[in-house]
CSV table of C-alpha atoms in Angstrom, one decimal:
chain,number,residue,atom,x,y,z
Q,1,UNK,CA,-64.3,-22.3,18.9
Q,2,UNK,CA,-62.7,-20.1,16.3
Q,3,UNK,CA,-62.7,-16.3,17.2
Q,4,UNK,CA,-64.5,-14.2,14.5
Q,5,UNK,CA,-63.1,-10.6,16.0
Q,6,UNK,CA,-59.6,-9.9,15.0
Q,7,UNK,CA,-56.8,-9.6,18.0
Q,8,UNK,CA,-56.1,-8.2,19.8
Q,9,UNK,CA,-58.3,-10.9,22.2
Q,10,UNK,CA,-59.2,-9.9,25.4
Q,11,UNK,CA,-57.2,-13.1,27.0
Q,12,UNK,CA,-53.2,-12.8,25.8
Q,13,UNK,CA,-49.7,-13.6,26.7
Q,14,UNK,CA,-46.6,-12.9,25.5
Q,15,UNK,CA,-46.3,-16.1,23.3
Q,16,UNK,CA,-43.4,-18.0,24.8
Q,17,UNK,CA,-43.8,-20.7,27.4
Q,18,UNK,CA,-41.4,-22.5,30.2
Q,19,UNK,CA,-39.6,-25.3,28.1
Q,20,UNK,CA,-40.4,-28.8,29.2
Q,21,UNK,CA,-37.2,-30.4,30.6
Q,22,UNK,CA,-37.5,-33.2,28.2
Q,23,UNK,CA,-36.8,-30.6,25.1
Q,24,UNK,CA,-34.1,-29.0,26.9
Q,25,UNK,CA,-32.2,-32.6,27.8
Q,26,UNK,CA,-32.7,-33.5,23.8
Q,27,UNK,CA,-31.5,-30.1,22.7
Q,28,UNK,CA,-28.2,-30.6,25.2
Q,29,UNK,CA,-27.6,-33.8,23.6
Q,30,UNK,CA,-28.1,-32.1,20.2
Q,31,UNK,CA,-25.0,-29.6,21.1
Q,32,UNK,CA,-22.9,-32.2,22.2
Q,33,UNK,CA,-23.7,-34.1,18.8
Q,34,UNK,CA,-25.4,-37.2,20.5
Q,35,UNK,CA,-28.5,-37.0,18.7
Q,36,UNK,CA,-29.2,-35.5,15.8
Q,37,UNK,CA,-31.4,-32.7,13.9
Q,38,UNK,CA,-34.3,-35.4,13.1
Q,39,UNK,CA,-34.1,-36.4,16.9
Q,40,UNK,CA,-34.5,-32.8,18.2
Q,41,UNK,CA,-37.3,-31.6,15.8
Q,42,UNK,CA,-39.6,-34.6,17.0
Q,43,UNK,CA,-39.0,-33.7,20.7
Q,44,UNK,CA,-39.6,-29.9,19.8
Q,45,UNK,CA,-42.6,-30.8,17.8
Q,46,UNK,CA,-44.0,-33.2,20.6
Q,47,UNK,CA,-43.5,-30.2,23.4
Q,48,UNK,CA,-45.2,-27.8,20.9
Q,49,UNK,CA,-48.3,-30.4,20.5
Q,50,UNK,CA,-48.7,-30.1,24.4
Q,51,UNK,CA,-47.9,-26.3,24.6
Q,52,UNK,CA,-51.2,-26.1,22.2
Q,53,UNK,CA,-53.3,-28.2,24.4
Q,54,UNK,CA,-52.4,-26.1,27.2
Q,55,UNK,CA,-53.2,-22.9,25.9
Q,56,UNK,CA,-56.4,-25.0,24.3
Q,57,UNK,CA,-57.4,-26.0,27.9
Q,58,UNK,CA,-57.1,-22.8,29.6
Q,59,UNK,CA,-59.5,-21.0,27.0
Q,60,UNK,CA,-57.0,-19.2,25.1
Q,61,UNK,CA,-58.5,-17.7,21.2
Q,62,UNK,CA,-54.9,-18.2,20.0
Q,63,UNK,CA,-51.6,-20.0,19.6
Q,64,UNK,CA,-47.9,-19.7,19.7
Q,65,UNK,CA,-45.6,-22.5,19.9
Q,66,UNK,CA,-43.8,-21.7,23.1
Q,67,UNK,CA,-41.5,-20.1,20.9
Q,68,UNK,CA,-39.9,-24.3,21.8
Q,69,UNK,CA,-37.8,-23.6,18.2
Q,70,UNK,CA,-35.7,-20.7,20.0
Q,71,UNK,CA,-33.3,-20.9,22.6
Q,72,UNK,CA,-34.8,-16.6,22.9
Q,73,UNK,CA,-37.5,-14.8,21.5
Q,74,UNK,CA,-34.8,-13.1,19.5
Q,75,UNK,CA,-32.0,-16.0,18.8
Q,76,UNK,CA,-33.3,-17.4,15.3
Q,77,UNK,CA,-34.4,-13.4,13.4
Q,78,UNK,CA,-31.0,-12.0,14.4
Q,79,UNK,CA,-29.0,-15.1,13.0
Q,80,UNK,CA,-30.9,-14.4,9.4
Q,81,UNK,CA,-29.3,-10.9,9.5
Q,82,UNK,CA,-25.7,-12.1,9.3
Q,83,UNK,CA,-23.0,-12.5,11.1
Q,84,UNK,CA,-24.3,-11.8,14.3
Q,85,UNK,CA,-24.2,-14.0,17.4
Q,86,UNK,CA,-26.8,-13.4,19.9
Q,87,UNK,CA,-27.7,-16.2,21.8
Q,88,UNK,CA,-28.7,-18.6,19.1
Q,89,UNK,CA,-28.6,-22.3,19.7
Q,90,UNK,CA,-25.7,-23.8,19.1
Q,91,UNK,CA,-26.0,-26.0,15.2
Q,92,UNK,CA,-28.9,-25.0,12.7
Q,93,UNK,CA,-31.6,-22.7,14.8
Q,94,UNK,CA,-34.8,-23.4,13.6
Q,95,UNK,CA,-37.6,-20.7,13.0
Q,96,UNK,CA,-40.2,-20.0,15.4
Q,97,UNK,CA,-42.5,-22.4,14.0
Q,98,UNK,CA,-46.0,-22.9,13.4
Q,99,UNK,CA,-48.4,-23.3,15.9
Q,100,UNK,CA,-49.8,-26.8,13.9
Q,101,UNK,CA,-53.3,-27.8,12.3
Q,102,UNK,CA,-56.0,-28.7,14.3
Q,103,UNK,CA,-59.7,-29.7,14.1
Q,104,UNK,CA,-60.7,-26.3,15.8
Q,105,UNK,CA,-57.2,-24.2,15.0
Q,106,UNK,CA,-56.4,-21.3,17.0
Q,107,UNK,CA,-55.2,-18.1,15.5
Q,108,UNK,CA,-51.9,-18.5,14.9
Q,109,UNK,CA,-49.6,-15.8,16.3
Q,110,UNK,CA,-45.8,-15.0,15.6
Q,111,UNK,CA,-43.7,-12.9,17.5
Q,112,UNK,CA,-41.1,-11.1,16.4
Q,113,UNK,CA,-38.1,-8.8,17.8
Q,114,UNK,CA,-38.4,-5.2,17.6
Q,115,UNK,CA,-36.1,-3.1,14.5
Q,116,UNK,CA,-34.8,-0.7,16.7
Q,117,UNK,CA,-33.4,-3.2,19.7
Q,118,UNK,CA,-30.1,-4.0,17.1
Q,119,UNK,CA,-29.3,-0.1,17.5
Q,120,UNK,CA,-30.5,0.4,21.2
Q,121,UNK,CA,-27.8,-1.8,22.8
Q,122,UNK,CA,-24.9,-0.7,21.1
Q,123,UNK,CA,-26.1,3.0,19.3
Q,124,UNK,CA,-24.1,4.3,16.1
Q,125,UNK,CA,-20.6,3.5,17.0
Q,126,UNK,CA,-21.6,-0.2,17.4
Q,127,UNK,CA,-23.1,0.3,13.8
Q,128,UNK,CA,-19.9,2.0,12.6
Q,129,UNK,CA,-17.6,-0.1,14.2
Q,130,UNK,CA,-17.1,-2.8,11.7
Q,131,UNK,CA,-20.3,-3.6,9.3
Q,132,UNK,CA,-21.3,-0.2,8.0
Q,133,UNK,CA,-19.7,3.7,7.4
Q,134,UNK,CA,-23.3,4.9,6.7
Q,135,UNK,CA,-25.8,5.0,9.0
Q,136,UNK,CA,-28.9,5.4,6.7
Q,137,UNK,CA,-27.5,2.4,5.1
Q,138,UNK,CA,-27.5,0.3,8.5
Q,139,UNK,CA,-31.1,1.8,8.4
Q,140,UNK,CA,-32.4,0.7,5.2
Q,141,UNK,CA,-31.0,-2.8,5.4
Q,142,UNK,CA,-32.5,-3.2,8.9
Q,143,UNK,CA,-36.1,-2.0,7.7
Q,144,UNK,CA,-35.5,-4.1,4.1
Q,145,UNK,CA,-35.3,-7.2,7.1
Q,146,UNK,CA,-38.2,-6.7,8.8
Q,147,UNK,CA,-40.3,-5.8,5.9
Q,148,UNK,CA,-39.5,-9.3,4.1
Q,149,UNK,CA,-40.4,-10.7,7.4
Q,150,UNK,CA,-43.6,-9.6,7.5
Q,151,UNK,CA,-44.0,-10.1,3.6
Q,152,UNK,CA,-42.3,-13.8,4.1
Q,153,UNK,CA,-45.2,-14.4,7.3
Q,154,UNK,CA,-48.0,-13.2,5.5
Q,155,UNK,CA,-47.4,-15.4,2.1
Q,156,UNK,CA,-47.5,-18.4,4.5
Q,157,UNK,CA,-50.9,-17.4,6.2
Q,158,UNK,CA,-50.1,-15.7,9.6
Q,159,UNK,CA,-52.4,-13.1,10.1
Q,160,UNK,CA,-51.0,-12.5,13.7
Q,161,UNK,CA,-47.7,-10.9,14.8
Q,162,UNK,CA,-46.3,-9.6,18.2
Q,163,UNK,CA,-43.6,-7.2,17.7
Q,164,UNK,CA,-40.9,-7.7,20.9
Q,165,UNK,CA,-40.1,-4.0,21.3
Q,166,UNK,CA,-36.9,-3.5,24.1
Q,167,UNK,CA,-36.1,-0.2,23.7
Q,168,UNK,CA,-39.6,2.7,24.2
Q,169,UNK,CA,-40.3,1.2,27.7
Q,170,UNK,CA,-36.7,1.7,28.8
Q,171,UNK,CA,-36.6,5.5,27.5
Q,172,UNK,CA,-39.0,5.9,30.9
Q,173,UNK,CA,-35.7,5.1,33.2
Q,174,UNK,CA,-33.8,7.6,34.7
Q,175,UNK,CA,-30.4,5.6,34.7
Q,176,UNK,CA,-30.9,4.7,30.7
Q,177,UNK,CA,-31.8,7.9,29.8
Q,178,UNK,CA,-28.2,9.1,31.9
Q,179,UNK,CA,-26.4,6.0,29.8
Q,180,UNK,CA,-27.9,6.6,26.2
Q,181,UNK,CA,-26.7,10.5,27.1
Q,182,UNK,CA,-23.0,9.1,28.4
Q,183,UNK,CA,-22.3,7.4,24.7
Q,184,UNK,CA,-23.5,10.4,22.8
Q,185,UNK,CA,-27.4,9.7,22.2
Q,186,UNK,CA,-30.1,12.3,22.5
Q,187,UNK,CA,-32.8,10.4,24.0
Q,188,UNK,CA,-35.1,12.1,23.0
Q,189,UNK,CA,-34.4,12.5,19.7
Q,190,UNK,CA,-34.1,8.8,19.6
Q,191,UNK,CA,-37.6,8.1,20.0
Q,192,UNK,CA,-38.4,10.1,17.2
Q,193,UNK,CA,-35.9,7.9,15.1
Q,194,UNK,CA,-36.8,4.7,16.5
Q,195,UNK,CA,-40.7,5.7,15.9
Q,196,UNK,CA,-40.1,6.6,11.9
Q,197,UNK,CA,-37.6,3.3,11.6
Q,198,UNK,CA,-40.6,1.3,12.7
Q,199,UNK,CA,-42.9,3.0,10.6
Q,200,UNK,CA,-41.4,1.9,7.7
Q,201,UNK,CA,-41.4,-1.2,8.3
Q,202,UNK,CA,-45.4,-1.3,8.8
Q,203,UNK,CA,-46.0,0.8,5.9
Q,204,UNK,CA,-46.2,-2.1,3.4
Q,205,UNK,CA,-47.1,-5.0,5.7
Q,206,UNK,CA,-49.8,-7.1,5.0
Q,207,UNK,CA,-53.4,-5.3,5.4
Q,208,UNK,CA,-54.7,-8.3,6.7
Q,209,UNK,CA,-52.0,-8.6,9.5
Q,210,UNK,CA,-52.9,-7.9,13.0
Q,211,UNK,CA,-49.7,-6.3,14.4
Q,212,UNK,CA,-49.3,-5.3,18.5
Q,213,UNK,CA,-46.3,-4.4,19.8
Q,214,UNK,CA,-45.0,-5.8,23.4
Q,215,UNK,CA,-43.3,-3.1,25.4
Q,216,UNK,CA,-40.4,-4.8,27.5
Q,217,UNK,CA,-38.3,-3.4,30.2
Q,218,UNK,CA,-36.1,-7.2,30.6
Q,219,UNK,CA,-37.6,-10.3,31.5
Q,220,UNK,CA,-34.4,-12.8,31.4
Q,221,UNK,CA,-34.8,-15.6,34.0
Q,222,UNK,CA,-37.3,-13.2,35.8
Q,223,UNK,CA,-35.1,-10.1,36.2
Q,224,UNK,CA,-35.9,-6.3,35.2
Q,225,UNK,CA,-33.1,-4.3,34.2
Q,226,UNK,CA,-34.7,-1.1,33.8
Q,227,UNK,CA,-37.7,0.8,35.2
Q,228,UNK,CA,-39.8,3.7,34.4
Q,229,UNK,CA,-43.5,4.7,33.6
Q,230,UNK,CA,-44.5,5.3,30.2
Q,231,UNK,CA,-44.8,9.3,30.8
Q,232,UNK,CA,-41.8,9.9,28.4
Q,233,UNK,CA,-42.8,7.9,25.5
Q,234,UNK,CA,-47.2,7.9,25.9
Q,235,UNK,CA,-47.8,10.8,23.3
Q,236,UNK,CA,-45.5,9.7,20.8
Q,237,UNK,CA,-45.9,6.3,21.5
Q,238,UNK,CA,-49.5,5.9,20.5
Q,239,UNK,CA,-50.2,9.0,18.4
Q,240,UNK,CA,-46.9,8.8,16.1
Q,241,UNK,CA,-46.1,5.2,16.2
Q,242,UNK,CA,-48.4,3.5,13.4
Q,243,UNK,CA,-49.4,0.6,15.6
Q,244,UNK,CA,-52.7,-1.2,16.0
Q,245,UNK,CA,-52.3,-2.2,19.8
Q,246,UNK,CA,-49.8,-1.9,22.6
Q,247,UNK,CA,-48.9,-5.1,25.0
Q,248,UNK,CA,-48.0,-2.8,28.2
Q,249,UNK,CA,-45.9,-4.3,31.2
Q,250,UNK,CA,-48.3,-3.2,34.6
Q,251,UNK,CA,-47.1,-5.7,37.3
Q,252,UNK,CA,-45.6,-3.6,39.5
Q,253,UNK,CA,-45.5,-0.1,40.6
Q,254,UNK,CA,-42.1,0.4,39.0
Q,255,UNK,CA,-44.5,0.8,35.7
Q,256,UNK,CA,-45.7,3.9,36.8
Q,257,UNK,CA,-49.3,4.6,37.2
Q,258,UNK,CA,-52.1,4.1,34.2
Q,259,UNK,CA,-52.9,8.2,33.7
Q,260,UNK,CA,-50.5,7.6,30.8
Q,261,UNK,CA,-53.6,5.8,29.0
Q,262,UNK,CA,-55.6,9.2,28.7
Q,263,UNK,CA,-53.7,9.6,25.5
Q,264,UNK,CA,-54.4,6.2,23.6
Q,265,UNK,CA,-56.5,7.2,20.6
Q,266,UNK,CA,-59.9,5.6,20.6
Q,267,UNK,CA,-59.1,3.1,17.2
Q,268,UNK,CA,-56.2,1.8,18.6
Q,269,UNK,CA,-56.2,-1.1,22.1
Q,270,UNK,CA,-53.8,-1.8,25.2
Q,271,UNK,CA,-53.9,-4.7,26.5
Q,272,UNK,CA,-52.6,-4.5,30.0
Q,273,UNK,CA,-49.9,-6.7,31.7
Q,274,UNK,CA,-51.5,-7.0,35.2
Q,275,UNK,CA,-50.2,-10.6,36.0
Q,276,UNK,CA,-46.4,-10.9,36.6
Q,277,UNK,CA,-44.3,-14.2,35.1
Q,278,UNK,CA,-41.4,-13.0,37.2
Q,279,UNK,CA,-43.1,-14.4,40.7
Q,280,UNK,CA,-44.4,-17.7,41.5
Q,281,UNK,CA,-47.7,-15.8,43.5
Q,282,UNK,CA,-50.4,-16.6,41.6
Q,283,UNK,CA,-52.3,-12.7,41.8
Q,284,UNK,CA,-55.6,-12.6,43.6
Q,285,UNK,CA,-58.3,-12.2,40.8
Q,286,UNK,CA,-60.2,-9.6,42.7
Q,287,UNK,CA,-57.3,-7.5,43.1
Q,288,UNK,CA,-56.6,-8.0,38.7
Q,289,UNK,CA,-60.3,-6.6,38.4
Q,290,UNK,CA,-59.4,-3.6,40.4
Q,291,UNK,CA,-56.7,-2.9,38.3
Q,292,UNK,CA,-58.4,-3.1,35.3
Q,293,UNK,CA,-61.0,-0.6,37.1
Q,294,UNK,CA,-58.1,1.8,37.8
Q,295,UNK,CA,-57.0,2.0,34.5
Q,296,UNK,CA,-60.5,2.5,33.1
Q,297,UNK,CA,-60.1,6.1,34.8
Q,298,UNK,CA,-58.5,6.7,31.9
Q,299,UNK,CA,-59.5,4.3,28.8
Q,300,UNK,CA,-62.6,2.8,27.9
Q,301,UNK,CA,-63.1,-0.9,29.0
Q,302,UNK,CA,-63.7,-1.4,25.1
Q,303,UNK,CA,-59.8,-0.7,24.3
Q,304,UNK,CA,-58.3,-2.8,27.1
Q,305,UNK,CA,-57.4,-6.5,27.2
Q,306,UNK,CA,-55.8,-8.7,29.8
Q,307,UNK,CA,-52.5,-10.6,29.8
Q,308,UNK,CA,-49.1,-11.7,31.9
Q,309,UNK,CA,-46.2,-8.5,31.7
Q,310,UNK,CA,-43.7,-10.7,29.7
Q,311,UNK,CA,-43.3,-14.2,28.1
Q,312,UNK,CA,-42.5,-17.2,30.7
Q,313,UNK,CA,-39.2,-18.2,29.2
Q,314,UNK,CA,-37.7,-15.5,27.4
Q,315,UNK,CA,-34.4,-17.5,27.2
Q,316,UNK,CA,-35.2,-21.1,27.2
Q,317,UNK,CA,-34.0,-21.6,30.5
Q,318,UNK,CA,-37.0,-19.8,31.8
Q,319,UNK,CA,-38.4,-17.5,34.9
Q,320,UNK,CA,-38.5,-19.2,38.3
Q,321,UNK,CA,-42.4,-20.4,38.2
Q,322,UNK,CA,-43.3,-24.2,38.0
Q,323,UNK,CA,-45.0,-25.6,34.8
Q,324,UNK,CA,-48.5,-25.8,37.9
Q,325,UNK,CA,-47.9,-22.0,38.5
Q,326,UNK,CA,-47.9,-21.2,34.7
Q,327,UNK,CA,-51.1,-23.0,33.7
Q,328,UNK,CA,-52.8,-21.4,36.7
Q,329,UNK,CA,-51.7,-17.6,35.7
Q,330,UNK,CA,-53.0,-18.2,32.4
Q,331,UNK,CA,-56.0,-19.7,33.5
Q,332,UNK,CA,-56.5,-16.4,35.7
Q,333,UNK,CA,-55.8,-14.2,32.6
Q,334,UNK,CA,-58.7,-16.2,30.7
Q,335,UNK,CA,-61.2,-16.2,34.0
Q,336,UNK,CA,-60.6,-12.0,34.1
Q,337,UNK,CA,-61.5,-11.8,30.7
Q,338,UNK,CA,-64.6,-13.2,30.7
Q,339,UNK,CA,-65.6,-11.8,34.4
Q,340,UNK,CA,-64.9,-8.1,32.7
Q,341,UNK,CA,-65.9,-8.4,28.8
Q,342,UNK,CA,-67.9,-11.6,28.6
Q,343,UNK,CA,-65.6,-13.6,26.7
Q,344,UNK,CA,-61.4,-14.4,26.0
């Protein structure tokens, strides 16, 4: 059944999905020009058709297409920008896709890579080095971007985007905070920047348009290159940062603990990423609830949700869990839900 509350839904994930190995043979054979761009769409449109059933059979509200169109959740936006080269497949990437029409369609959800991540790996001399002598310019094209993003999404009918933010969680790390300081940043004062770049880009997006933004700390092949509560960023975070809701990574304790959640504002949700995607242990369900009771120390159980910390693939190659393991995590995700608010 079609959900009638707007997301965030109290059952999520991070929208991409381990690649079936049929889709990754075809999309080999594509690079090495044995098949061709007709070939590969109808293997990726045939893995997308079962990705929906499988999010259909767990008892999921929503959609995403695996993100099957992308060889990572950023490879296919980053191409669009110019001549940039970030892991894109090799030949004509293809967008993210739409999730398909059905009898009984899901909500359709998009995700999308953060604004500020371009800036966080490399910082102002990466900006400087070739493309750009102004940095407010480097600014303004990267907000123009994402705002005709959003525009583009809304005119055809997606009402549902995750923003993939990589740089707030890893201001919470010690040993980036010490890196970002070696090549000449103020941390600190980056937030601040990073929080009005992003603003901009919400300012005009469509009123309609559910936006949450996913909080990552590295999830490549099921590896976490940084650590770090959210202590450093929480105020700021959800007070300044114009955002509806918050995708949070809570797997393990290198998250920190949940007193961080005392300063969510009550309009605004977290939905809390309890159930880890880097391990192939499916989590206890009792031990999920008391997690969920924890953080309720600190937020009302009417502005949480539940969902894995990260995607299952965020390279198409994805995290070291079997297609079984998958199904059952989301399955548990779905099951907490309605054991805690009555419904996914």
């Amino acid at each position: 059944m079609l959900s009638h509350n707007p997301p965030p839904f109290h059952a999520e994930h991070m929208g991409s999905l381990l690649r079936p190995s049929k889709l990754l043979d075809q999309r080999t054979k594509f690079a090495r020009g044995e098949i061709d761009r007709t070939e590969l769409t109808e293997a990726e449109d045939e893995a997308i058709k079962n990705a929906l059933g499988l999010q259909e059979r767990v008892g999921l509200k929503f959609a995403t297409d695996g993100e099957f169109r992308r060889r990572s959740y950023h490879s296919f936006f980053y191409r669009q920008l110019g001549e940039i080269s970030i892991d894109t497949v090799g030949g004509e990437d293809a967008k993210g896709g739409e999730p398909g029409r059905r009898a009984a369609q899901p909500v359709a959800r998009i995700n999308s890579p953060g604004p500020c991540a371009l800036h966080f790996r490399g910082g102002d001399g990466a900006v400087l080095a070739h493309a750009y002598t102004d940095l407010d310019e480097f600014w303004d094209d990267i907000v123009e971007a994402f705002r005709h993003e959003l525009d583009a999404l809304g005119a055809a009918g997606c009402r549902y985007v995750q923003i993939d933010e990589t740089a707030f969680a890893k201001f919470g790390d010690a040993e980036v905070r010490q890196w970002l300081h070696a090549r000449g940043d103020d941390w600190s004062a980056l937030i601040d920047k990073y929080i009005t770049v992003t603003n901009r880009v919400l300012k005009n997006a469509p009123s309609d348009m559910a936006i949450g933004m996913h909080l990552c700390r590295g999830n490549r092949g099921g590896q976490w290159p940084s650590e770090g509560s959210y202590d450093e960023v929480a105020d700021r975070l959800f007070n300044a940062l114009n955002i509806q809701f918050y995708f949070l990574e809570y797997d393990t304790p290198r998250a920190g603990t949940f007193a961080p959640l005392r300063l969510v504002p009550r309009h605004k949700t977290v939905v809390l990423g309890v159930v880890s995607t880097k391990t192939p242990t499916v989590e206890s369900k009792a031990y999920m609830m008391k997690r969920v009771e924890s953080a309720t120390r600190y937020i009302d159980p009417s502005n949480l949700a539940v969902s894995p910390q990260c995607g299952f693939a965020s390279v198409d190659t994805g995290n070291p869990i079997s297609p079984v393991v998958q199904e059952q995590k989301l399955k548990l995700i779905v099951e907490l839900a309605h054991d805690i608010w009555g419904d996914a």
